[in-house]
Amino acid sequence: MGSIPNLIRTIVEEIVDHPEQIQINEVKSSQVTVIELNIAKEDNGLLIGKKGKVITSLRNIVDAAIGKQGMAGRIYFQIIGL
């Protein structure tokens, strides 16, 4: 797993109540990367935030990080409550 999933894990661990349940899978294609983020079901609301503000902020941070690394394409999040 690359540095982007590690960045996501570091941030999400500080947001959720059950960081020990975080599982991250990275699925890459030529232009798109899907990050499957498995968290405790009770943490879904914390990660998404009011009106999606938390997940939008996380997406913006990740977009900035991939831009800095010179990576092309887009990352999409799939949040799965365990």
mmCIF file of C-alpha atoms in Angstrom:
data_model
loop_
_atom_site.group_PDB
_atom_site.id
_atom_site.type_symbol
_atom_site.label_atom_id
_atom_site.label_comp_id
_atom_site.label_asym_id
_atom_site.label_seq_id
_atom_site.Cartn_x
_atom_site.Cartn_y
_atom_site.Cartn_z
ATOM 1 C CA MET A 1 0.000 0.000 0.000
ATOM 2 C CA GLY A 2 1.344 3.411 -0.943
ATOM 3 C CA SER A 3 1.661 6.647 0.938
ATOM 4 C CA ILE A 4 -1.844 7.892 0.052
ATOM 5 C CA PRO A 5 -3.628 5.047 1.905
ATOM 6 C CA ASN A 6 -1.270 5.616 4.837
ATOM 7 C CA LEU A 7 -2.171 9.319 4.838
ATOM 8 C CA ILE A 8 -5.873 8.432 4.774
ATOM 9 C CA ARG A 9 -5.442 5.957 7.651
ATOM 10 C CA THR A 10 -3.596 8.543 9.771
ATOM 11 C CA ILE A 11 -6.342 11.129 9.298
ATOM 12 C CA VAL A 12 -9.295 8.752 9.698
ATOM 13 C CA GLU A 13 -7.841 7.254 12.898
ATOM 14 C CA GLU A 14 -8.133 10.700 14.500
ATOM 15 C CA ILE A 15 -11.774 11.132 13.413
ATOM 16 C CA VAL A 16 -13.468 7.821 14.232
ATOM 17 C CA ASP A 17 -14.256 6.230 17.600
ATOM 18 C CA HIS A 18 -13.086 2.743 16.556
ATOM 19 C CA PRO A 19 -9.743 3.216 14.747
ATOM 20 C CA GLU A 20 -8.781 -0.419 15.303
ATOM 21 C CA GLN A 21 -11.516 -1.447 12.830
ATOM 22 C CA ILE A 22 -10.207 0.614 9.908
ATOM 23 C CA GLN A 23 -9.400 -1.413 6.801
ATOM 24 C CA ILE A 24 -8.221 0.255 3.600
ATOM 25 C CA ASN A 25 -8.087 -1.417 0.190
ATOM 26 C CA GLU A 26 -6.706 0.373 -2.858
ATOM 27 C CA VAL A 27 -8.095 -0.643 -6.267
ATOM 28 C CA LYS A 28 -6.244 0.984 -9.188
ATOM 29 C CA SER A 29 -7.026 1.250 -12.861
ATOM 30 C CA SER A 30 -5.293 3.365 -15.504
ATOM 31 C CA GLN A 31 -6.968 6.673 -14.587
ATOM 32 C CA VAL A 32 -8.950 6.021 -11.426
ATOM 33 C CA THR A 33 -8.095 4.775 -7.967
ATOM 34 C CA VAL A 34 -10.872 3.615 -5.671
ATOM 35 C CA ILE A 35 -10.139 3.619 -1.959
ATOM 36 C CA GLU A 36 -12.383 1.152 -0.140
ATOM 37 C CA LEU A 37 -12.555 2.429 3.401
ATOM 38 C CA ASN A 38 -14.037 -0.090 5.826
ATOM 39 C CA ILE A 39 -14.900 1.392 9.214
ATOM 40 C CA ALA A 40 -17.203 0.549 12.109
ATOM 41 C CA LYS A 41 -20.822 1.188 11.172
ATOM 42 C CA GLU A 42 -21.166 3.573 14.133
ATOM 43 C CA ASP A 43 -18.383 5.738 12.666
ATOM 44 C CA ASN A 44 -20.052 6.389 9.295
ATOM 45 C CA GLY A 45 -21.640 9.633 10.464
ATOM 46 C CA LEU A 46 -18.392 10.862 12.011
ATOM 47 C CA LEU A 47 -16.445 10.287 8.804
ATOM 48 C CA ILE A 48 -19.061 11.744 6.484
ATOM 49 C CA GLY A 49 -19.835 14.713 8.733
ATOM 50 C CA LYS A 50 -22.671 17.194 8.608
ATOM 51 C CA LYS A 51 -23.630 17.789 4.969
ATOM 52 C CA GLY A 52 -20.593 15.729 3.926
ATOM 53 C CA LYS A 53 -18.078 18.312 5.108
ATOM 54 C CA VAL A 54 -15.634 15.874 6.731
ATOM 55 C CA ILE A 55 -15.401 13.468 3.792
ATOM 56 C CA THR A 56 -15.167 16.408 1.379
ATOM 57 C CA SER A 57 -12.265 17.817 3.385
ATOM 58 C CA LEU A 58 -10.547 14.427 3.395
ATOM 59 C CA ARG A 59 -11.012 14.195 -0.368
ATOM 60 C CA ASN A 60 -9.491 17.676 -0.812
ATOM 61 C CA ILE A 61 -6.449 16.761 1.295
ATOM 62 C CA VAL A 62 -5.930 13.560 -0.687
ATOM 63 C CA ASP A 63 -6.316 15.424 -4.003
ATOM 64 C CA ALA A 64 -3.646 17.919 -2.884
ATOM 65 C CA ALA A 65 -1.317 15.079 -1.856
ATOM 66 C CA ILE A 66 -1.640 13.227 -5.167
ATOM 67 C CA GLY A 67 -1.107 16.493 -7.039
ATOM 68 C CA LYS A 68 2.083 17.158 -5.093
ATOM 69 C CA GLN A 69 3.343 13.657 -5.897
ATOM 70 C CA GLY A 70 2.706 14.269 -9.593
ATOM 71 C CA MET A 71 0.190 11.468 -9.819
ATOM 72 C CA ALA A 72 -2.500 11.685 -12.467
ATOM 73 C CA GLY A 73 -6.093 10.573 -12.215
ATOM 74 C CA ARG A 74 -8.733 10.768 -9.545
ATOM 75 C CA ILE A 75 -9.330 8.993 -6.260
ATOM 76 C CA TYR A 76 -12.824 7.940 -5.246
ATOM 77 C CA PHE A 77 -13.849 6.815 -1.777
ATOM 78 C CA GLN A 78 -16.175 3.931 -1.065
ATOM 79 C CA ILE A 79 -17.107 3.911 2.618
ATOM 80 C CA ILE A 80 -18.314 0.600 3.984
ATOM 81 C CA GLY A 81 -19.639 0.350 7.539
ATOM 82 C CA LEU A 82 -18.713 -3.013 9.034
#
